[in-house]
Structure formats: structure tokens, C-alpha cells
JSON list of C-alpha atoms in Angstrom, two decimals:
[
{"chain": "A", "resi": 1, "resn": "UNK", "atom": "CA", "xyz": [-6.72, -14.34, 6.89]},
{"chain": "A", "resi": 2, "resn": "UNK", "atom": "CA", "xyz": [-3.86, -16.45, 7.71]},
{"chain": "A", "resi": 3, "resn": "UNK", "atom": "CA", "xyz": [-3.07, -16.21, 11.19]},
{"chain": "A", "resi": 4, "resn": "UNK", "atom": "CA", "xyz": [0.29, -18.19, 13.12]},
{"chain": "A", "resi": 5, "resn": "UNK", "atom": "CA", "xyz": [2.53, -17.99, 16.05]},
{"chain": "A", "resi": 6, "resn": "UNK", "atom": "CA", "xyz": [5.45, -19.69, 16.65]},
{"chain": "A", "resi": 7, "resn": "UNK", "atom": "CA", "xyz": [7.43, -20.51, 20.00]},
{"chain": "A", "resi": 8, "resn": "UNK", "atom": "CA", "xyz": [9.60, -16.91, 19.37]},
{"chain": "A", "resi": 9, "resn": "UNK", "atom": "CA", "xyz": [6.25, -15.16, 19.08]},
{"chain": "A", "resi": 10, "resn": "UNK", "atom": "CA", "xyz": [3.46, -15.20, 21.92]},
{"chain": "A", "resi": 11, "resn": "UNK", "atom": "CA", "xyz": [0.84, -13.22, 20.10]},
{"chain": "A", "resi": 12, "resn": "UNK", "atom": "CA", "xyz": [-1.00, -14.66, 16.60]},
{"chain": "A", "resi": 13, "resn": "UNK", "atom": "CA", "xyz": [0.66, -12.84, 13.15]},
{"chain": "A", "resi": 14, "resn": "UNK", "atom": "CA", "xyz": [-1.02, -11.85, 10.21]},
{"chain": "A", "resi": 15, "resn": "UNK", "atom": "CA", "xyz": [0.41, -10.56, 6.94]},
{"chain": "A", "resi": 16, "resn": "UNK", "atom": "CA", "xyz": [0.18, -7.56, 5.40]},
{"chain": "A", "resi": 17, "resn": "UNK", "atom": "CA", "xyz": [0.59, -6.30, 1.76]},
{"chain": "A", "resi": 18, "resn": "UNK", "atom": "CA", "xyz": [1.77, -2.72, 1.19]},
{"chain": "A", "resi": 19, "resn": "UNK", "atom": "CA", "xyz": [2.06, -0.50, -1.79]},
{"chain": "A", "resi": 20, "resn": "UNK", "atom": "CA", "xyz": [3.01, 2.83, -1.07]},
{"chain": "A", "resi": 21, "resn": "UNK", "atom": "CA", "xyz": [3.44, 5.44, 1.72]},
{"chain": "A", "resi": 22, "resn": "UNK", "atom": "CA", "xyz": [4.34, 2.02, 4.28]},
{"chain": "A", "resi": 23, "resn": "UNK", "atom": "CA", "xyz": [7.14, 0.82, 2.06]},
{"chain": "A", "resi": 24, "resn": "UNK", "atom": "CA", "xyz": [10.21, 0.56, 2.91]},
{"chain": "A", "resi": 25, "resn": "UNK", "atom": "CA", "xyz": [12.14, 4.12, 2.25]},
{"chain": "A", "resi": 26, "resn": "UNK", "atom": "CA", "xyz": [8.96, 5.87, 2.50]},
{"chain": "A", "resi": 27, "resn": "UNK", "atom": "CA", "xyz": [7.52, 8.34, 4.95]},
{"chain": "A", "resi": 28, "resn": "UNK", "atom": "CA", "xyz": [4.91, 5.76, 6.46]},
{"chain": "A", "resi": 29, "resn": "UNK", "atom": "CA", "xyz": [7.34, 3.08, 6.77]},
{"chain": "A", "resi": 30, "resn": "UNK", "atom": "CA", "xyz": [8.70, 3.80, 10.63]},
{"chain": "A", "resi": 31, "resn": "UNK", "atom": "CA", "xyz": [4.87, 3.93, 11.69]},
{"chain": "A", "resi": 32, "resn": "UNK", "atom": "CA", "xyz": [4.56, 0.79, 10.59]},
{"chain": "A", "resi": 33, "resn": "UNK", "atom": "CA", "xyz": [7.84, -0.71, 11.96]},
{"chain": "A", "resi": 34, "resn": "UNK", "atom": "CA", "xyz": [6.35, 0.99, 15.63]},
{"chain": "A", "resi": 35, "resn": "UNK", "atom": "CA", "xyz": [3.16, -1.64, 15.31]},
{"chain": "A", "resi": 36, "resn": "UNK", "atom": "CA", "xyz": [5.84, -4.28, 15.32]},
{"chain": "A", "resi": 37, "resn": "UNK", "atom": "CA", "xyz": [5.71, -5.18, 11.66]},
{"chain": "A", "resi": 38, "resn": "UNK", "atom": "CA", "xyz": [8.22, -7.68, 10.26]},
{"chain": "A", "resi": 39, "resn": "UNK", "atom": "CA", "xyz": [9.36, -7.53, 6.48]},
{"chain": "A", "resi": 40, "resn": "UNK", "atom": "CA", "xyz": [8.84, -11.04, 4.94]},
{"chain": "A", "resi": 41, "resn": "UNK", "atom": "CA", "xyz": [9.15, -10.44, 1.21]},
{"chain": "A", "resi": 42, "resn": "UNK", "atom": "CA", "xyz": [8.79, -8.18, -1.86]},
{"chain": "A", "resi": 43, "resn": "UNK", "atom": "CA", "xyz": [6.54, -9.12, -4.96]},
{"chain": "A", "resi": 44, "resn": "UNK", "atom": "CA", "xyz": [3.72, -8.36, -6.68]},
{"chain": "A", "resi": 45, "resn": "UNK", "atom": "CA", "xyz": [-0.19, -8.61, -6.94]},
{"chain": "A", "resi": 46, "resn": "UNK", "atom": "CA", "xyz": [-2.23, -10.50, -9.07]},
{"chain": "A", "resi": 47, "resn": "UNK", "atom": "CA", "xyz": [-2.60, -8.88, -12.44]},
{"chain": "A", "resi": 48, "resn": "UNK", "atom": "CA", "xyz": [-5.99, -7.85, -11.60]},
{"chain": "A", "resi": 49, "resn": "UNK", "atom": "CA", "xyz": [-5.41, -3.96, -10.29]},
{"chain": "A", "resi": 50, "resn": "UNK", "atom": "CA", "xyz": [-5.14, -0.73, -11.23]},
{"chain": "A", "resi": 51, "resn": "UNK", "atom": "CA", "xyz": [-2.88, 1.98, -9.32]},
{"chain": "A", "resi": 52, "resn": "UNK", "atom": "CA", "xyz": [-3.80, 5.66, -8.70]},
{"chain": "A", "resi": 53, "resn": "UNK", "atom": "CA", "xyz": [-1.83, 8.48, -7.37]},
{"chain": "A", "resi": 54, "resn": "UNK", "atom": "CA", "xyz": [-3.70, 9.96, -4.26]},
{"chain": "A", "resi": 55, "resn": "UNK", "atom": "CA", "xyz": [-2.43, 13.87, -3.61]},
{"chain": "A", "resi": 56, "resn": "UNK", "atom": "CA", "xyz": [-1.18, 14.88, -0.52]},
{"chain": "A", "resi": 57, "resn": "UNK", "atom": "CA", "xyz": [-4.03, 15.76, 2.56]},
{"chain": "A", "resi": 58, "resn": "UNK", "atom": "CA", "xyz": [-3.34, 18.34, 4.86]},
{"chain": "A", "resi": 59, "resn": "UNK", "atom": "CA", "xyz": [-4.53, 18.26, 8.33]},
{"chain": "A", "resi": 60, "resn": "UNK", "atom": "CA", "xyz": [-2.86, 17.28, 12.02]},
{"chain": "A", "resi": 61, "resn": "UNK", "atom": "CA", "xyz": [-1.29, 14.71, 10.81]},
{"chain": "A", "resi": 62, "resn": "UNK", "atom": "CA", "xyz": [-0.78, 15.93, 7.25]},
{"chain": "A", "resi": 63, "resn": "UNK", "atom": "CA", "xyz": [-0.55, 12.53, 4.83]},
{"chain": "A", "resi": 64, "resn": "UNK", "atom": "CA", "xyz": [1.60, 12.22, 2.41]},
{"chain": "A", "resi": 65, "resn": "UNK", "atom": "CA", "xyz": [1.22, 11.01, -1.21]},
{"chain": "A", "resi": 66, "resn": "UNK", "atom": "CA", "xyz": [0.97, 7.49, -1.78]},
{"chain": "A", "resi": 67, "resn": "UNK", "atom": "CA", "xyz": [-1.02, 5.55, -4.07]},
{"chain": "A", "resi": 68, "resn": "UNK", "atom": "CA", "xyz": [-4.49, 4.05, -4.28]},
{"chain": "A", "resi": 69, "resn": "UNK", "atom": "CA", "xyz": [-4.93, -0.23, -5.16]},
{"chain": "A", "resi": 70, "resn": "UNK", "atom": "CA", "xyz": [-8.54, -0.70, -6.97]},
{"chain": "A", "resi": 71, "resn": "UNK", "atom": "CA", "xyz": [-8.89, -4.04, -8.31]},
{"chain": "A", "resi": 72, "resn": "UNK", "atom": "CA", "xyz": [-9.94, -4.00, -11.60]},
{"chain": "A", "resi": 73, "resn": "UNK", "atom": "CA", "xyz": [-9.96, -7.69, -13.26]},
{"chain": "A", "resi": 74, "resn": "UNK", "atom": "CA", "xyz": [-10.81, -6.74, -16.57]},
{"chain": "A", "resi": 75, "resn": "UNK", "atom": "CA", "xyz": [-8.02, -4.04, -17.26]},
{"chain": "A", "resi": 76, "resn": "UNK", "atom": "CA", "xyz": [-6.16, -4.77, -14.24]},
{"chain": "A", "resi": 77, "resn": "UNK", "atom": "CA", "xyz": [-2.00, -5.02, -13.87]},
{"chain": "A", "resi": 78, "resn": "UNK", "atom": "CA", "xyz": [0.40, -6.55, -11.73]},
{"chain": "A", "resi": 79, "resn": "UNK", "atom": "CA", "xyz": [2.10, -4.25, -9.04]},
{"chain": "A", "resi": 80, "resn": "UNK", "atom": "CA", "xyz": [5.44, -4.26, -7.15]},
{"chain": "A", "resi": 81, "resn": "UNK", "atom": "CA", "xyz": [4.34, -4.65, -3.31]},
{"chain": "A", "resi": 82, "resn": "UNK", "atom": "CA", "xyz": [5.94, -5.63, 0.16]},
{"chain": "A", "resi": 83, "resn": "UNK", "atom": "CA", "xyz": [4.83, -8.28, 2.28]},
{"chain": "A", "resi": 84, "resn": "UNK", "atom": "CA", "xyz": [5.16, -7.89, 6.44]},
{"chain": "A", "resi": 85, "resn": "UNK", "atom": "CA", "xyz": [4.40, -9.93, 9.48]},
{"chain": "A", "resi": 86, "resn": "UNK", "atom": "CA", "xyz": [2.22, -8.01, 11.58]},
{"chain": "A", "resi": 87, "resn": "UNK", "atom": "CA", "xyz": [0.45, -9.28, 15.50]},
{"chain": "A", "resi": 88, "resn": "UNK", "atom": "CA", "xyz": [-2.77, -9.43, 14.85]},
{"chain": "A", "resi": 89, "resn": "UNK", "atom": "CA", "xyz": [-3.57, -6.80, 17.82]},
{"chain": "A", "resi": 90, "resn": "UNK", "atom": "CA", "xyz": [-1.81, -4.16, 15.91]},
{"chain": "A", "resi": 91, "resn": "UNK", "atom": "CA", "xyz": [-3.82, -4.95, 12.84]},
{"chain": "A", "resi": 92, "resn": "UNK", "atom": "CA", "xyz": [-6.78, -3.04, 14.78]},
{"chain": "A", "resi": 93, "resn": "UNK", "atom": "CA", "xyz": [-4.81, -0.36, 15.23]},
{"chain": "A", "resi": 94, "resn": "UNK", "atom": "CA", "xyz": [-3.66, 0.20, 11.97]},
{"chain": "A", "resi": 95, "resn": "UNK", "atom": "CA", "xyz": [-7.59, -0.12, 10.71]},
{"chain": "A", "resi": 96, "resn": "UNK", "atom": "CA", "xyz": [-8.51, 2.29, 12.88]},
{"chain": "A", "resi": 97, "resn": "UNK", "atom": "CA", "xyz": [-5.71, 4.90, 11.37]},
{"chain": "A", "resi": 98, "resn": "UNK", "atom": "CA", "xyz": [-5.95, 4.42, 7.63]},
{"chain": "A", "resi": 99, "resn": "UNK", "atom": "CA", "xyz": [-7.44, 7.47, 6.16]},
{"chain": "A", "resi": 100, "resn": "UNK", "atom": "CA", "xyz": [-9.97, 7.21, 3.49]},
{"chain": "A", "resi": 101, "resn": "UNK", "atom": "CA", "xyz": [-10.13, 6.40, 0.52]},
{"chain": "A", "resi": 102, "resn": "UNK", "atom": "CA", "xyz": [-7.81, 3.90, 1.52]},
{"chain": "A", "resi": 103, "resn": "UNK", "atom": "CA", "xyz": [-8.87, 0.78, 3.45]},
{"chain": "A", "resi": 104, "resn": "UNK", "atom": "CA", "xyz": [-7.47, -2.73, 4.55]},
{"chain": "A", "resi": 105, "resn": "UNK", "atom": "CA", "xyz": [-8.86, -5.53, 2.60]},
{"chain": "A", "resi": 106, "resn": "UNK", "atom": "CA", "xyz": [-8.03, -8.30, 0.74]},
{"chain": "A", "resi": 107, "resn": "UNK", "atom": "CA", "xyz": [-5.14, -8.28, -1.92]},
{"chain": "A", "resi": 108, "resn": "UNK", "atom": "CA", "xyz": [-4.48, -10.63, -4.84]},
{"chain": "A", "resi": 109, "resn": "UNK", "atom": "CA", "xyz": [-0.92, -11.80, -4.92]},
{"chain": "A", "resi": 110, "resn": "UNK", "atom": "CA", "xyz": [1.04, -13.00, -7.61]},
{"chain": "A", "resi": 111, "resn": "UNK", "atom": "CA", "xyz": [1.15, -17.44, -7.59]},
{"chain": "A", "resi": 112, "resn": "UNK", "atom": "CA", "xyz": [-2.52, -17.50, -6.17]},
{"chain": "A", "resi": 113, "resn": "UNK", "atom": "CA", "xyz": [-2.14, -16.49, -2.38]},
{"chain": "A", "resi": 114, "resn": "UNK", "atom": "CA", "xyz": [-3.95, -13.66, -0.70]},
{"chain": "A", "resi": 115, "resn": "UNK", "atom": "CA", "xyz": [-3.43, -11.78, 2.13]},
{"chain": "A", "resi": 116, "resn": "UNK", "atom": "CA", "xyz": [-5.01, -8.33, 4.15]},
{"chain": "A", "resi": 117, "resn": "UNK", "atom": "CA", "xyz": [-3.35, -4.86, 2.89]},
{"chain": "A", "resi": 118, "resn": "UNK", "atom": "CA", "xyz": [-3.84, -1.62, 1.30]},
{"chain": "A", "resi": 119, "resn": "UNK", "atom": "CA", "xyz": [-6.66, -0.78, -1.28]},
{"chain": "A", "resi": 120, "resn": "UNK", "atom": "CA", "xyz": [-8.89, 2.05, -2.32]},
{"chain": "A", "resi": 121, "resn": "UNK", "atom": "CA", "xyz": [-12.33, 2.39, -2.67]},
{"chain": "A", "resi": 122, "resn": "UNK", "atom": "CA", "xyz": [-13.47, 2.47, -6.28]},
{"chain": "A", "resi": 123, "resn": "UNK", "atom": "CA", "xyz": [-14.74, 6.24, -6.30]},
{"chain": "A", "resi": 124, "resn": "UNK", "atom": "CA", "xyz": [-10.90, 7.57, -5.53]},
{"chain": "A", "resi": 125, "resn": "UNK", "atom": "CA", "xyz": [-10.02, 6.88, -9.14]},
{"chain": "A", "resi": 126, "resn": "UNK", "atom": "CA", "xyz": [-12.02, 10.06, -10.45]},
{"chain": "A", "resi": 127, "resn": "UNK", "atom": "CA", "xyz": [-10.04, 13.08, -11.29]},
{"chain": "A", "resi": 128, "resn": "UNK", "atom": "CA", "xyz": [-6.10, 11.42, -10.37]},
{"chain": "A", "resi": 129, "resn": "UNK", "atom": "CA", "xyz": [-3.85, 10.08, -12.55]},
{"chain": "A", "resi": 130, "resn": "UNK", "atom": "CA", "xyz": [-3.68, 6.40, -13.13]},
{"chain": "A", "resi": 131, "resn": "UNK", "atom": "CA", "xyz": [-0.25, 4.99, -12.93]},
{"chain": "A", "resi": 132, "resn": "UNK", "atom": "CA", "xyz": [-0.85, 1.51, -13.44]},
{"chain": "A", "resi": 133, "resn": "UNK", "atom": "CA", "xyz": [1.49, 1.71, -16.18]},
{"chain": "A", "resi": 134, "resn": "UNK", "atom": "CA", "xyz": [4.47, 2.05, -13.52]},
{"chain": "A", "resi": 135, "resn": "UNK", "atom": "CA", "xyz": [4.53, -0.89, -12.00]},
{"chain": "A", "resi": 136, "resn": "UNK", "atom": "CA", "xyz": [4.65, 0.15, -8.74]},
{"chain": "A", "resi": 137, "resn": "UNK", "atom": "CA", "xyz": [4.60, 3.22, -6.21]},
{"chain": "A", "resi": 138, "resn": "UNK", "atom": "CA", "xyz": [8.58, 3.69, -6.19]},
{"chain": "A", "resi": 139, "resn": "UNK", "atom": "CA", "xyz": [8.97, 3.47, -10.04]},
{"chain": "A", "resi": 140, "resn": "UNK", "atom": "CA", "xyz": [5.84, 6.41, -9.91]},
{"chain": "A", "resi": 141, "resn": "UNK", "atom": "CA", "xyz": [7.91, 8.23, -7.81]},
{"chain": "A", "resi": 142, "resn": "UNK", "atom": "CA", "xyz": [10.85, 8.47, -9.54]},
{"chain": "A", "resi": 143, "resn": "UNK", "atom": "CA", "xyz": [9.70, 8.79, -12.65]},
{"chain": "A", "resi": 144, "resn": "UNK", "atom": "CA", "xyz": [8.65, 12.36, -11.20]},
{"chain": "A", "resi": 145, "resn": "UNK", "atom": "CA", "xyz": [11.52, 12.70, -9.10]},
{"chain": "A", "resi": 146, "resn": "UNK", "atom": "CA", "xyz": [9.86, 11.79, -5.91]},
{"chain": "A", "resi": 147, "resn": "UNK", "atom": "CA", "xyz": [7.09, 14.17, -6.24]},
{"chain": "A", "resi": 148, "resn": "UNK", "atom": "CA", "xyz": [3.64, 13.78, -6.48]},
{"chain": "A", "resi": 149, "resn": "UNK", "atom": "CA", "xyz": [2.02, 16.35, -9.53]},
{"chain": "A", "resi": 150, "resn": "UNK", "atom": "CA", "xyz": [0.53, 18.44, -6.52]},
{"chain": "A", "resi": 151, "resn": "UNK", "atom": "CA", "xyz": [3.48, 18.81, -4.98]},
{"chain": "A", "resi": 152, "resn": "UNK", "atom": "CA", "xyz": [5.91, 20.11, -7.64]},
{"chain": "A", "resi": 153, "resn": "UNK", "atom": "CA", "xyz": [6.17, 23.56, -8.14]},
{"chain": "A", "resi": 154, "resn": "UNK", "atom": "CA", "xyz": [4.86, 25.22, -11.40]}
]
């Protein structure tokens, strides 16, 4: 993990990679704007992961939709992600709130670099669809018009 501060910023930074429900536009995003995240850049992973699409989860909060990152070098793909600037204090916080099967670890980036984000544990992949093929989490979801297949109506 790549930690800095500068003069403007007291507290150490780390980044942090993205991919679905925290991106900008989606439902996540504002929560992660509140731990006093910073956009740096879009881009993409390391062609070395597949994509899943996780259903909904009710409960108190209710989750939304978003996707799931397993790394999977031999039949792996690049996918679009967002890069932020987030204090390291808020990192723990964040940890403590992502709901499994999703988990912070290490993501891959496209040119060689690495940083801490979003990924899924291996064992999510059973029984949801894989949309590697998409590219990303945004091209997913319009592709089914913002829906996830749970959540359209038959």
C-alpha cells in the first residue's frame, strides 16, 4: 500500500480502486464521498479478472447490485474502474462495512501498478452471471437498462 501526505493534507492517503456500487453515478458513491474520498482517475485493471453480477441483499441497510472482481489470470479480462484518494483512517472504516462476498484487497491495474479496492471471494462466482464480457459495471448496467436480472420484473 502506497501511503502519502502532502502539506494540504495532515492525515496519510491511500488509494482505492472501485468497480461498481462506489462509482461515480451509482448508489454507493455519496457513502464513499462522506469517508472523504478524492477521485484521482478512471482506468482499468490488469487483464487478469473476471466480473460477476452480485443480486441485490435485503436487510437494514438493503445493498444494492453491484458487481463482484475475482482475479482469474488464466481467463481473466481487463475492467473499466475508478481510482480515489482515500485517509488512511477511513480505510478502516470502510473494511469494517463491506458486506461479504466482497472484500478490500489488492487490485491489478492496467501499466503494472497496484493498489487496495474491491474484490470478491472466489466462491461468489457460483450460480450469477459472469459479465466479464462487459467491460465494466456501467456498460453491465446499461446493457440491461440499469437493472440487475433480479430486479426486473417478469
Amino acid at each position: 500500500m502506497r501511503m502519502t501526505a502532502t502539506a494540504s493534507q495532515a492525515a496519510p492517503t491511500t488509494p482505492l480502486v472501485v468497480v461498481g456500487a462506489h462509482l461515480h453515478g451509482e448508489p454507493l458513491h455519496a457513502d464513499l464521498l462522506g469517508l472523504g474520498a478524492r477521485f484521482l482517475r478512471a482506468t482499468r485493471t490488469a487483464p487478469v479478472y473476471r466480473m460477476v453480477a452480485l443480486p441485490p441483499v435485503p436487510g437494514h441497510p438493503p445493498l444494492p447490485a453491484r458487481p463482484g472482481l475475482i482475479r482469474d489470470p488464466a481467463a481473466g479480462l481487463a475492467v473499466e474502474v475508478e481510482v480515489y484518494e482515500l485517509p488512511v483512517a477511513a480505510l478502516g472504516e470502510l473494511v469494517l462495512a463491506v458486506a461479504p462476498p466482497l472484500a478490500i484487497g489488492t487490485v491489478a491495474l492496467d501499466g503494472g501498478g497496484q493498489a487496495p479496492g474491491f474484490v470478491c471471494e472466489g466462491y461468489a462466482r457460483e450460480g450469477v452471471p459472469d459479465i466479464s464480457h462487459y467491460g465494466g459495471w456501467r456498460r453491465y448496467r446499461a446493457a440491461h437498462h440499469g437493472a440487475h436480472p433480479a430486479e426486473r420484473p417478469s
